[in-house]
N, CA, C and O atoms as a MOPAC input file, in Angstrom:
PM7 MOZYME 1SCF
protein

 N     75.39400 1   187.60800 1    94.11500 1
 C     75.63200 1   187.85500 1    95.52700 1
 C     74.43400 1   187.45800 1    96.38200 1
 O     74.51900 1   187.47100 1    97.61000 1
 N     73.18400 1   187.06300 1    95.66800 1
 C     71.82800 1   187.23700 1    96.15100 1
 C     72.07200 1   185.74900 1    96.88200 1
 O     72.08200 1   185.85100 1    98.10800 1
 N     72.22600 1   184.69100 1    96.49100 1
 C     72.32300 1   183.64000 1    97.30300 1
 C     73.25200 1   183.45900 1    98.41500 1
 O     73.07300 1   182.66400 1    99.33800 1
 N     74.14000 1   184.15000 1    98.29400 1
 C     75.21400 1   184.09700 1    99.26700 1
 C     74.86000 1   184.40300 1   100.28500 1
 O     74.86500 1   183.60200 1   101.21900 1
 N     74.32500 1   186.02800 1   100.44700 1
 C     73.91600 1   186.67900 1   101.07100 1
 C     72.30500 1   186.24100 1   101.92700 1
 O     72.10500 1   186.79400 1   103.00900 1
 N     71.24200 1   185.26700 1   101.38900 1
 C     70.91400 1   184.56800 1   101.88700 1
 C     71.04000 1   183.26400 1   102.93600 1
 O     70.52900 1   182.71500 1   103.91100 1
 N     72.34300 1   183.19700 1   101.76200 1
 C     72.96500 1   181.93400 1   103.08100 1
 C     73.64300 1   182.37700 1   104.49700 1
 O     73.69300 1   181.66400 1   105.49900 1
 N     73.98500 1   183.25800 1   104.41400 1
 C     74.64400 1   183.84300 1   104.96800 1
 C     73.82100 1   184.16800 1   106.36400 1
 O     74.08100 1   183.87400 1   107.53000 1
 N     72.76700 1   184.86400 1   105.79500 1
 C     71.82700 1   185.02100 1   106.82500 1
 C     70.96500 1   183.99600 1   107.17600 1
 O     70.12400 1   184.44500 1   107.95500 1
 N     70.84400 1   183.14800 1   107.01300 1
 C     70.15000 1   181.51400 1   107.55900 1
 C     70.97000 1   181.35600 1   108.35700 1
 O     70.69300 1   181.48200 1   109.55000 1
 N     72.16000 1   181.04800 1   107.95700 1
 C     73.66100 1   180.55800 1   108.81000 1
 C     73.72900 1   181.04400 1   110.28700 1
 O     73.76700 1   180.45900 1   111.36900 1
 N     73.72900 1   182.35600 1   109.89500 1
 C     73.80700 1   183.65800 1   111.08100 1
 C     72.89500 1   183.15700 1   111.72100 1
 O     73.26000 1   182.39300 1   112.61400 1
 N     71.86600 1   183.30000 1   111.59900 1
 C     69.98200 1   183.17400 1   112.20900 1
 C     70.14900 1   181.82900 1   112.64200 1
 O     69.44500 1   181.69100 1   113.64200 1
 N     70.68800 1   180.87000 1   112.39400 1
 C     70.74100 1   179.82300 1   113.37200 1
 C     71.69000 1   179.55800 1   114.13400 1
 O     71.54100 1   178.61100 1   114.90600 1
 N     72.50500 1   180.04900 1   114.14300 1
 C     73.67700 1   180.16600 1   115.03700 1
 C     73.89900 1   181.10800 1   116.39300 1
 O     74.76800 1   181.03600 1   117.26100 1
 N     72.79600 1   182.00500 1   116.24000 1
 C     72.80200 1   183.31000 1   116.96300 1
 C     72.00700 1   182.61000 1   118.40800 1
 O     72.54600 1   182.48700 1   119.50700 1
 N     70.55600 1   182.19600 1   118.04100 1
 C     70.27700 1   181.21500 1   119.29600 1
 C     70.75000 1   180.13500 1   120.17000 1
 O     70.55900 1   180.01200 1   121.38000 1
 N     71.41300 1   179.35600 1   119.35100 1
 C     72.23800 1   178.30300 1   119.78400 1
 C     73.38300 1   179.09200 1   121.07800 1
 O     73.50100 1   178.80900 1   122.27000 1
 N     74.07500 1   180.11500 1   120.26700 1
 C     74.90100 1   180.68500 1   120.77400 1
 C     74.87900 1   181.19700 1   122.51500 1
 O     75.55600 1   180.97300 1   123.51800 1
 N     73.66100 1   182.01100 1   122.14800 1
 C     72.84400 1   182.58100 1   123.59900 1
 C     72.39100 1   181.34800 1   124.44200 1
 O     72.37000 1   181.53500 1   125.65800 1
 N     72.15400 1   180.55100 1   124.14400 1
 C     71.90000 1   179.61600 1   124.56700 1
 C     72.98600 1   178.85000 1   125.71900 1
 O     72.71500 1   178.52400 1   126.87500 1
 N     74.41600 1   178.67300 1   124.91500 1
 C     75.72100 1   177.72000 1   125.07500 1
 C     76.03500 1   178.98900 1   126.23500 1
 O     76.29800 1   178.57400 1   127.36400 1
 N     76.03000 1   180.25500 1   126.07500 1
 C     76.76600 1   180.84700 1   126.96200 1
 C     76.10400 1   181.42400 1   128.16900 1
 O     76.59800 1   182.28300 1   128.89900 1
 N     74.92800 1   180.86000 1   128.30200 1
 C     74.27900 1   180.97100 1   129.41200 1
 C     74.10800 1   179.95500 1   130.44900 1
 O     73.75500 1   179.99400 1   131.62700 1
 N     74.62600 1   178.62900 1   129.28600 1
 C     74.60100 1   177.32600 1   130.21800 1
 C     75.50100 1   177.30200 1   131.24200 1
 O     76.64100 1   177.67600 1   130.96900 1
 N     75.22200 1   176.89700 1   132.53200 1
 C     76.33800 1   176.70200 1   133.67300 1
 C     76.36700 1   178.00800 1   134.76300 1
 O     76.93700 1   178.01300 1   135.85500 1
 N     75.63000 1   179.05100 1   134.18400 1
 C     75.83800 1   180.60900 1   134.79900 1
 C     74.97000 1   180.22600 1   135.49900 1
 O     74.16300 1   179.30800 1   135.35700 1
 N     75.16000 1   181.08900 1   136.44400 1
 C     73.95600 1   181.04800 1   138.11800 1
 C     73.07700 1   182.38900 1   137.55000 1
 O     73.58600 1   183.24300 1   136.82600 1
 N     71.80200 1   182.41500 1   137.96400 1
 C     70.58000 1   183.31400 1   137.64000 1
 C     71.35900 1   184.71500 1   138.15200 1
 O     71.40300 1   185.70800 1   137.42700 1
 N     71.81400 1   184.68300 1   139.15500 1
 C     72.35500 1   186.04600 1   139.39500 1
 C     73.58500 1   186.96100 1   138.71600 1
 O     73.96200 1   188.13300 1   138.73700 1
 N     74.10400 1   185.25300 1   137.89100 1
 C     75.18800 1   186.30800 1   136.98500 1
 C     74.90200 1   185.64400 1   135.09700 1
 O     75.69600 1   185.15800 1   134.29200 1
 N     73.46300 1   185.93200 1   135.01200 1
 C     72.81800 1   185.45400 1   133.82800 1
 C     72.98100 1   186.89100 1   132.88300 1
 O     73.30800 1   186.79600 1   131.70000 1
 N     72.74400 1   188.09900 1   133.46400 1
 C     72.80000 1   189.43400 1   132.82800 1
 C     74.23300 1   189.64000 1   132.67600 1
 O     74.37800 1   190.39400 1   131.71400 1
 N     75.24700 1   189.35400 1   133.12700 1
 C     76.28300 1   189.50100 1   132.76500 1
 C     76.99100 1   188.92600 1   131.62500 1
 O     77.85500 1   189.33800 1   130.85200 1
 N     76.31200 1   187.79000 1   131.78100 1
 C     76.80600 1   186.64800 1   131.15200 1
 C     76.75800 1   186.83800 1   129.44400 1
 O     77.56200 1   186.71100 1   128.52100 1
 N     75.08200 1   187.28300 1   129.62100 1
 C     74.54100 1   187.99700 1   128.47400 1
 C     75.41200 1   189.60100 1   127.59600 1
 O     75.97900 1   189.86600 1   126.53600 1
 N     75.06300 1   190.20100 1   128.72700 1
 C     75.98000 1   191.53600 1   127.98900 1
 C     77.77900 1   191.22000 1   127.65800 1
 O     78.45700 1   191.94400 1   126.92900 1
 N     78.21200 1   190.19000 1   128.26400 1
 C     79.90100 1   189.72900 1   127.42300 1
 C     79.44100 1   189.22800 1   125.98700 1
 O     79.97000 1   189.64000 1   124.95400 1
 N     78.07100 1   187.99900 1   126.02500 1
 C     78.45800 1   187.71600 1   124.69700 1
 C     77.53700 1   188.29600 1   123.83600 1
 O     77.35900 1   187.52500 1   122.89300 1
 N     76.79200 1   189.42600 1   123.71600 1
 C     76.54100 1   190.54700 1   122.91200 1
 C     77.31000 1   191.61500 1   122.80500 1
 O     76.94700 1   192.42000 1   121.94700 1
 N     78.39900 1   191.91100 1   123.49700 1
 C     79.29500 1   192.90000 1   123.63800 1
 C     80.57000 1   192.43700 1   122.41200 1
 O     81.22600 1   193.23700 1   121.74500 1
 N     80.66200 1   190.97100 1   122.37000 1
 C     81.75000 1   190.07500 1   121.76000 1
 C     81.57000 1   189.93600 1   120.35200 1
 O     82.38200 1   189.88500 1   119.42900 1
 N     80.07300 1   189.87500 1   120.40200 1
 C     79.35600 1   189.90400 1   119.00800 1
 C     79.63600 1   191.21800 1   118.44000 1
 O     80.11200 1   191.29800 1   117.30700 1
 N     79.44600 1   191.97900 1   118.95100 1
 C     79.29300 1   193.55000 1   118.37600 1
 C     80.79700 1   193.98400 1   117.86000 1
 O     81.03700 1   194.52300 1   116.77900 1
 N     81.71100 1   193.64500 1   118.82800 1
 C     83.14300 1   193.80700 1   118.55400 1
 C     84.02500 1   193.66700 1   117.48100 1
 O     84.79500 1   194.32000 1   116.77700 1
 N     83.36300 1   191.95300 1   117.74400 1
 C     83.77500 1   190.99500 1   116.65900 1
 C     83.38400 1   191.23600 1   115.50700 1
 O     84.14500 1   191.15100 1   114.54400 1
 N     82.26500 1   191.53900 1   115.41700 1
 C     81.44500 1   192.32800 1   114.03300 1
 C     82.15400 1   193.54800 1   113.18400 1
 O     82.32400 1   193.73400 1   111.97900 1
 N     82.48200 1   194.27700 1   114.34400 1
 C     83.26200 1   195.82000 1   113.68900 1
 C     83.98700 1   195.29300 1   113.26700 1
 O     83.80500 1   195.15000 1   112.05800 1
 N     85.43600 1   194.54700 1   113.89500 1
 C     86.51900 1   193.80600 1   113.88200 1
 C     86.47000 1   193.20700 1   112.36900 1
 O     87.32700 1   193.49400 1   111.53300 1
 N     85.51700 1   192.45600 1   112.14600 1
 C     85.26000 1   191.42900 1   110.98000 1
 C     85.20200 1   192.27200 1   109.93000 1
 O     85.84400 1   192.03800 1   108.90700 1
 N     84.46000 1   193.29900 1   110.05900 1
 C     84.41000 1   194.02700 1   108.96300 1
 C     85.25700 1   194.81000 1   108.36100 1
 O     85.35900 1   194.76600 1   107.13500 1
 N     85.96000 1   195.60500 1   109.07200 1
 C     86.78000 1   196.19300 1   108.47600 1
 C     88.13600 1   195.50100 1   108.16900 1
 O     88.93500 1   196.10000 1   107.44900 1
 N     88.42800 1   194.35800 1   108.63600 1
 C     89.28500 1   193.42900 1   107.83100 1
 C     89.14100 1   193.30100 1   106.43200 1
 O     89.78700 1   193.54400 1   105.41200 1
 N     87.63100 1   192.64400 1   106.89700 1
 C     87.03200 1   192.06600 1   105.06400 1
 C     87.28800 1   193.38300 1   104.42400 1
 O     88.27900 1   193.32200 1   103.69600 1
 N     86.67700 1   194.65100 1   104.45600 1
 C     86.68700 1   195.77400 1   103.98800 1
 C     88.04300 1   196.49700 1   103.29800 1
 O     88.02700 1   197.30100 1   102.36700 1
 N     89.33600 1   195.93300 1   104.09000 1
 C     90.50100 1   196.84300 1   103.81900 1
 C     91.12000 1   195.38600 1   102.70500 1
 O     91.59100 1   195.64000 1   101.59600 1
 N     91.04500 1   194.34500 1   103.07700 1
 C     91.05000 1   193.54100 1   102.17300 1
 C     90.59600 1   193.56900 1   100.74400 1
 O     91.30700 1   193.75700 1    99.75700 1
 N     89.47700 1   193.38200 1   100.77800 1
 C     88.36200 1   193.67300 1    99.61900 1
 C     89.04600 1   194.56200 1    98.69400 1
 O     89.19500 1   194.35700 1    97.48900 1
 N     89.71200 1   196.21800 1    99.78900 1
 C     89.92300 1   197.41200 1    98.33900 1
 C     91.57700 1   196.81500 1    98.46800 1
 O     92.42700 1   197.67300 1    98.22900 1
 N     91.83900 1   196.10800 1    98.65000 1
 C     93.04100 1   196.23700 1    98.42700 1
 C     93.54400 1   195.39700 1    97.47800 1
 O     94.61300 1   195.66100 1    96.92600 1
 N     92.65600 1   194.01400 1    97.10600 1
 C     92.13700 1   193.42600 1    96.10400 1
 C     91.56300 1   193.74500 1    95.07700 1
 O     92.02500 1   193.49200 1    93.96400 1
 N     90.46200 1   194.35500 1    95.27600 1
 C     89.93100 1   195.57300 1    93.84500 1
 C     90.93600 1   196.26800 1    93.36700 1
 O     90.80200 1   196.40200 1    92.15100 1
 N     92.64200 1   197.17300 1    94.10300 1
 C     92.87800 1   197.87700 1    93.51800 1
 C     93.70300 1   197.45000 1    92.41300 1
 O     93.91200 1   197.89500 1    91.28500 1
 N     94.24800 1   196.12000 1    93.29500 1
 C     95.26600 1   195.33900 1    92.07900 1
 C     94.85600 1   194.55700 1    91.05500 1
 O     95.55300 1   194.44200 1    90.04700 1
 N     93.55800 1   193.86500 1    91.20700 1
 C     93.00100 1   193.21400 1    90.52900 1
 C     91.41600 1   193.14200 1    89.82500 1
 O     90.88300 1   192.33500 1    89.06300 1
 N     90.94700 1   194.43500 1    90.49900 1
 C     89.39300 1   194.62700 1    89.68500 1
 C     88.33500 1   194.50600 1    90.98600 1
 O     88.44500 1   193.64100 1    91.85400 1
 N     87.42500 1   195.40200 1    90.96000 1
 C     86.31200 1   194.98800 1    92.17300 1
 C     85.82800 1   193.86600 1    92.09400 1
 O     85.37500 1   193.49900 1    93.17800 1
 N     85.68200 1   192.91700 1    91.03700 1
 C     84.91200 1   191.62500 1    91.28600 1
 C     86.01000 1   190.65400 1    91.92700 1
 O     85.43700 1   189.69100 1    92.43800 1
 N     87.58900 1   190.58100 1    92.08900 1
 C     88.07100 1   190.27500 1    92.36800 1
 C     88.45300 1   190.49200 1    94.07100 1
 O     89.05300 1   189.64900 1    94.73900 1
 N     87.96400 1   191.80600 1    94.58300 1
 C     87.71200 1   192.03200 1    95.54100 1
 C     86.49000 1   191.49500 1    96.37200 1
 O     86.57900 1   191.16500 1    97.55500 1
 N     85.43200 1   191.44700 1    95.68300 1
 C     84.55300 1   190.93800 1    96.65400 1
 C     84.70700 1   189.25000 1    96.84000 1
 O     84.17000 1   188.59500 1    97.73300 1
 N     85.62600 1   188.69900 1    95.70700 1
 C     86.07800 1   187.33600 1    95.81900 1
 C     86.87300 1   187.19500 1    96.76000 1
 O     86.86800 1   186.09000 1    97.30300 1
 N     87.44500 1   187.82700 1    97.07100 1
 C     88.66800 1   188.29900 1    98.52700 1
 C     88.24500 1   188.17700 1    99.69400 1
 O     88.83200 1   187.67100 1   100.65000 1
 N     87.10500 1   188.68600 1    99.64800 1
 C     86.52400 1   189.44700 1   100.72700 1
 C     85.47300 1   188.10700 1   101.31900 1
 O     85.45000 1   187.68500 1   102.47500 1
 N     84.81900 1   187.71700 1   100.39700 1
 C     83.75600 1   186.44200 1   100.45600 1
 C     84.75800 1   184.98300 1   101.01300 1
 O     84.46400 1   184.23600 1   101.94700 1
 N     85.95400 1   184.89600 1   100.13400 1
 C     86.19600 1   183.69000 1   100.56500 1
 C     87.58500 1   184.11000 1   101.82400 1
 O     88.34400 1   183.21100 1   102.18600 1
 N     87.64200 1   184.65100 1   102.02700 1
 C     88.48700 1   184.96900 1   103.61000 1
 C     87.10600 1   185.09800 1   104.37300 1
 O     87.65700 1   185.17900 1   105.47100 1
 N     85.90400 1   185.17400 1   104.65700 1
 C     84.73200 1   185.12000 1   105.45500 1
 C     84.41100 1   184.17700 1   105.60200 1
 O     83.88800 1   183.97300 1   106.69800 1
 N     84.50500 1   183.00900 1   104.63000 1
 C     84.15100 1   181.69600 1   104.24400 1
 C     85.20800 1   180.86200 1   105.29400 1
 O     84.80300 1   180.36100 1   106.34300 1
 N     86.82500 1   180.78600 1   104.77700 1
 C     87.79100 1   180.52900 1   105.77000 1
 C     87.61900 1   180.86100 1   106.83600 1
 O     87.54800 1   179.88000 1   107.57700 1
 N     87.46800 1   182.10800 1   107.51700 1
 C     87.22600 1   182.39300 1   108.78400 1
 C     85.99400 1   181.69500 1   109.74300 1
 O     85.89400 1   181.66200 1   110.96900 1
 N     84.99200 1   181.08700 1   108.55200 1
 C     83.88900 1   180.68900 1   109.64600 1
 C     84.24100 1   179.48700 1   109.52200 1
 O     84.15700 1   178.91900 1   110.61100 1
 N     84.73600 1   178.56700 1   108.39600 1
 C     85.09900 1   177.38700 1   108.77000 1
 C     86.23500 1   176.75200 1   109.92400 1
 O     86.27800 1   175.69100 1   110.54700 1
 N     87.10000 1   177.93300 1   109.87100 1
 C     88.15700 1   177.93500 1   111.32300 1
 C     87.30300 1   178.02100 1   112.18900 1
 O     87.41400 1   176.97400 1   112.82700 1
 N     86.44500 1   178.66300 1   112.65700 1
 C     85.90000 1   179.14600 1   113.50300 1
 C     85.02600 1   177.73700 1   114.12200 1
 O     84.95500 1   177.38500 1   115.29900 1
 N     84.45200 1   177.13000 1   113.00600 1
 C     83.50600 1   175.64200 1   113.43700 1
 C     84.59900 1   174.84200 1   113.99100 1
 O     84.64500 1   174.37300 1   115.12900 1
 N     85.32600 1   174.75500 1   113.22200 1
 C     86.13300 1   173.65600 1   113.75100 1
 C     87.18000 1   173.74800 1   115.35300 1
 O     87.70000 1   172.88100 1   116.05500 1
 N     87.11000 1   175.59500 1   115.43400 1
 C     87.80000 1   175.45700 1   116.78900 1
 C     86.35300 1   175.18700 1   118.24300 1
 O     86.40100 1   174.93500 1   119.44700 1
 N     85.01000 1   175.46600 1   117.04000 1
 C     83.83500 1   175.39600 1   118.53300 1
 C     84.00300 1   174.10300 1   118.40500 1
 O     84.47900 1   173.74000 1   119.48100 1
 N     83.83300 1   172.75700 1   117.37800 1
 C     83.96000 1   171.69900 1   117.61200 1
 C     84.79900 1   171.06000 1   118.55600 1
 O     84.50100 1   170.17300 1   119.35700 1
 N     85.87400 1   171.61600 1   118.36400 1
 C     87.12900 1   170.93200 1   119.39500 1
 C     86.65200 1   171.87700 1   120.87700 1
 O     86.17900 1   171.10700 1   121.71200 1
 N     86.67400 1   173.08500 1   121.27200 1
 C     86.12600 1   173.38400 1   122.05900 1
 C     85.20300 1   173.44900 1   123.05700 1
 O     85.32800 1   173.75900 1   124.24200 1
 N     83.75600 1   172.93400 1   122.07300 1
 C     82.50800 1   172.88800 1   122.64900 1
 C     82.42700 1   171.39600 1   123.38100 1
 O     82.94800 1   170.45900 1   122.77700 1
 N     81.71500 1   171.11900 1   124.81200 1
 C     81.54600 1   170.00800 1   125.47900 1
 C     80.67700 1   169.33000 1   124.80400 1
 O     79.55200 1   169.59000 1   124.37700 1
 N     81.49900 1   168.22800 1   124.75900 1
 C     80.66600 1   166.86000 1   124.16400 1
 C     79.48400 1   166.36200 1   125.00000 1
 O     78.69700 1   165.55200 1   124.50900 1
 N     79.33400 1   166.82300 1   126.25700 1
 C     78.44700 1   166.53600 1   127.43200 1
 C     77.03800 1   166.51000 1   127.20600 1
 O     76.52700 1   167.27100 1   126.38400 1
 N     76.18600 1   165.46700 1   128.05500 1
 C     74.85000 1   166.04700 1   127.70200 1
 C     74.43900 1   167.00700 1   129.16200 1
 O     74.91800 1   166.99300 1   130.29500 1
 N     73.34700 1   167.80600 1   128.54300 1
 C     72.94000 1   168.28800 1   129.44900 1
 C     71.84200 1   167.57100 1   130.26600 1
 O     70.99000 1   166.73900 1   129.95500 1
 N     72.33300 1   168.50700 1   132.01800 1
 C     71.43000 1   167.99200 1   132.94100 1
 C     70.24000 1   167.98800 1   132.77400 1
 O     69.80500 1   169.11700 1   132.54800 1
 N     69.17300 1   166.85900 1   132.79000 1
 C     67.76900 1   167.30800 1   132.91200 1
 C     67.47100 1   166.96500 1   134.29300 1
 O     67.98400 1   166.09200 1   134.99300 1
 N     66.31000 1   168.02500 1   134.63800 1
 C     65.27400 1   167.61600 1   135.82000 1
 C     64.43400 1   166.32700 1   135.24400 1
 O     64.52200 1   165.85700 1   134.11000 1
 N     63.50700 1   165.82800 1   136.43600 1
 C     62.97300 1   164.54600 1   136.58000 1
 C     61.70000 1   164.41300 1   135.33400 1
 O     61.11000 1   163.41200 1   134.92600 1
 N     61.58300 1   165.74000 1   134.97800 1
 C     60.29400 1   165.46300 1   133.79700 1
 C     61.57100 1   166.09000 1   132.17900 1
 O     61.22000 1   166.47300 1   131.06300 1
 N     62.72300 1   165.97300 1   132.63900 1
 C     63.44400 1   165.36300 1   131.19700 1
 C     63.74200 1   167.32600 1   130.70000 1
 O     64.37800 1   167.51300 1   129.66300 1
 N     63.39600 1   168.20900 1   131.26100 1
 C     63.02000 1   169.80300 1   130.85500 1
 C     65.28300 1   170.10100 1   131.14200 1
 O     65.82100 1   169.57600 1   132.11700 1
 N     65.72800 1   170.55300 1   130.60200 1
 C     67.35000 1   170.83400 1   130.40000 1
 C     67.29400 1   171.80900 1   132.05200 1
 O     66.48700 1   172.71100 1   132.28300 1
 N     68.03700 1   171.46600 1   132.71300 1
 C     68.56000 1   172.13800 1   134.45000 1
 C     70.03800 1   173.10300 1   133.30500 1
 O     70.84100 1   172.62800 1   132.50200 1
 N     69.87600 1   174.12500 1   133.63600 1
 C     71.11600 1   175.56300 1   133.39900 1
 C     71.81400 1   175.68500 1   134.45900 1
 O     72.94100 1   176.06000 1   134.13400 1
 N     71.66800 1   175.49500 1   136.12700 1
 C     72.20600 1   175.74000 1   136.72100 1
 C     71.76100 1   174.84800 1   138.02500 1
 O     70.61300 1   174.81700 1   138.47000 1
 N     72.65700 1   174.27200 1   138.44800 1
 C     72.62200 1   173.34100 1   139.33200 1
 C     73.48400 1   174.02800 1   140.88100 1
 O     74.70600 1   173.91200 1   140.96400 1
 N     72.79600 1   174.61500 1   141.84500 1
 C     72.74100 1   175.13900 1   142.74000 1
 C     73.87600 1   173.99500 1   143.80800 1
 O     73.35700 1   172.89100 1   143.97500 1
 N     74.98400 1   174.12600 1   144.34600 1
 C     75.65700 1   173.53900 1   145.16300 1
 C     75.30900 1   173.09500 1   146.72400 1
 O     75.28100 1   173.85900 1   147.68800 1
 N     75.06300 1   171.73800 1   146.73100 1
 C     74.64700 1   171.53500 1   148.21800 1
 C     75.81700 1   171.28800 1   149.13700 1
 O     76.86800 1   170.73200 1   148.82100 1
 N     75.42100 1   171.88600 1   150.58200 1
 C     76.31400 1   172.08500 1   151.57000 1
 C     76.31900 1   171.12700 1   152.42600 1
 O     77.08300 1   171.16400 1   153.39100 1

């Protein structure tokens, strides 16, 4: 489980910045805290959510078929789920580049002129 569980957390750990990152792009400074507490709120949700899926899964797999068969349950429905998951940010996520200012530094929010 020891490697998995490593990978797992690399995976996580690079995905988590990126993330904060993507969902702050485009927000105006004044609705940057908001912006923030939806997608830590989504995370947290999603987390409970995730788990106790895997969890009711898992024993429900162990009961018919043995605990090692459960955590096989449990691991590769987590596995499926994140690969759905890439492939719907792929199709989802903007192919766009981002705006830079004149010394090349990424612009987040581009203020509307009147």
């Amino acid at each position: 489980m020891l490697p998995g569980l490593l990978m797992a957390g690399l995976g996580l750990g690079a995905v988590f910045g990126s993330t904060m990152a993507s969902a702050a792009t485009g927000v105006s400074p004044a609705q940057a805290g908001i912006a923030s507490a939806t997608v830590n709120t989504t995370q947290q949700i999603g987390g409970s959510i995730g788990i106790a899926l895997l969890t009711g899964l898992s024993l429900a797999a162990s009961r018919s078929a043995g605990e090692i068969a459960g955590y096989h349950a449990a691991f590769w429905s987590a596995a499926g789920a994140m690969a759905a998951a890439a492939v719907v940010a792929g199709v989802l996520y903007p192919r766009t580049a981002a705006h830079t200012d004149e010394t090349g530094h990424p612009v987040r929010y581009q203020e509307k002129k009147s």
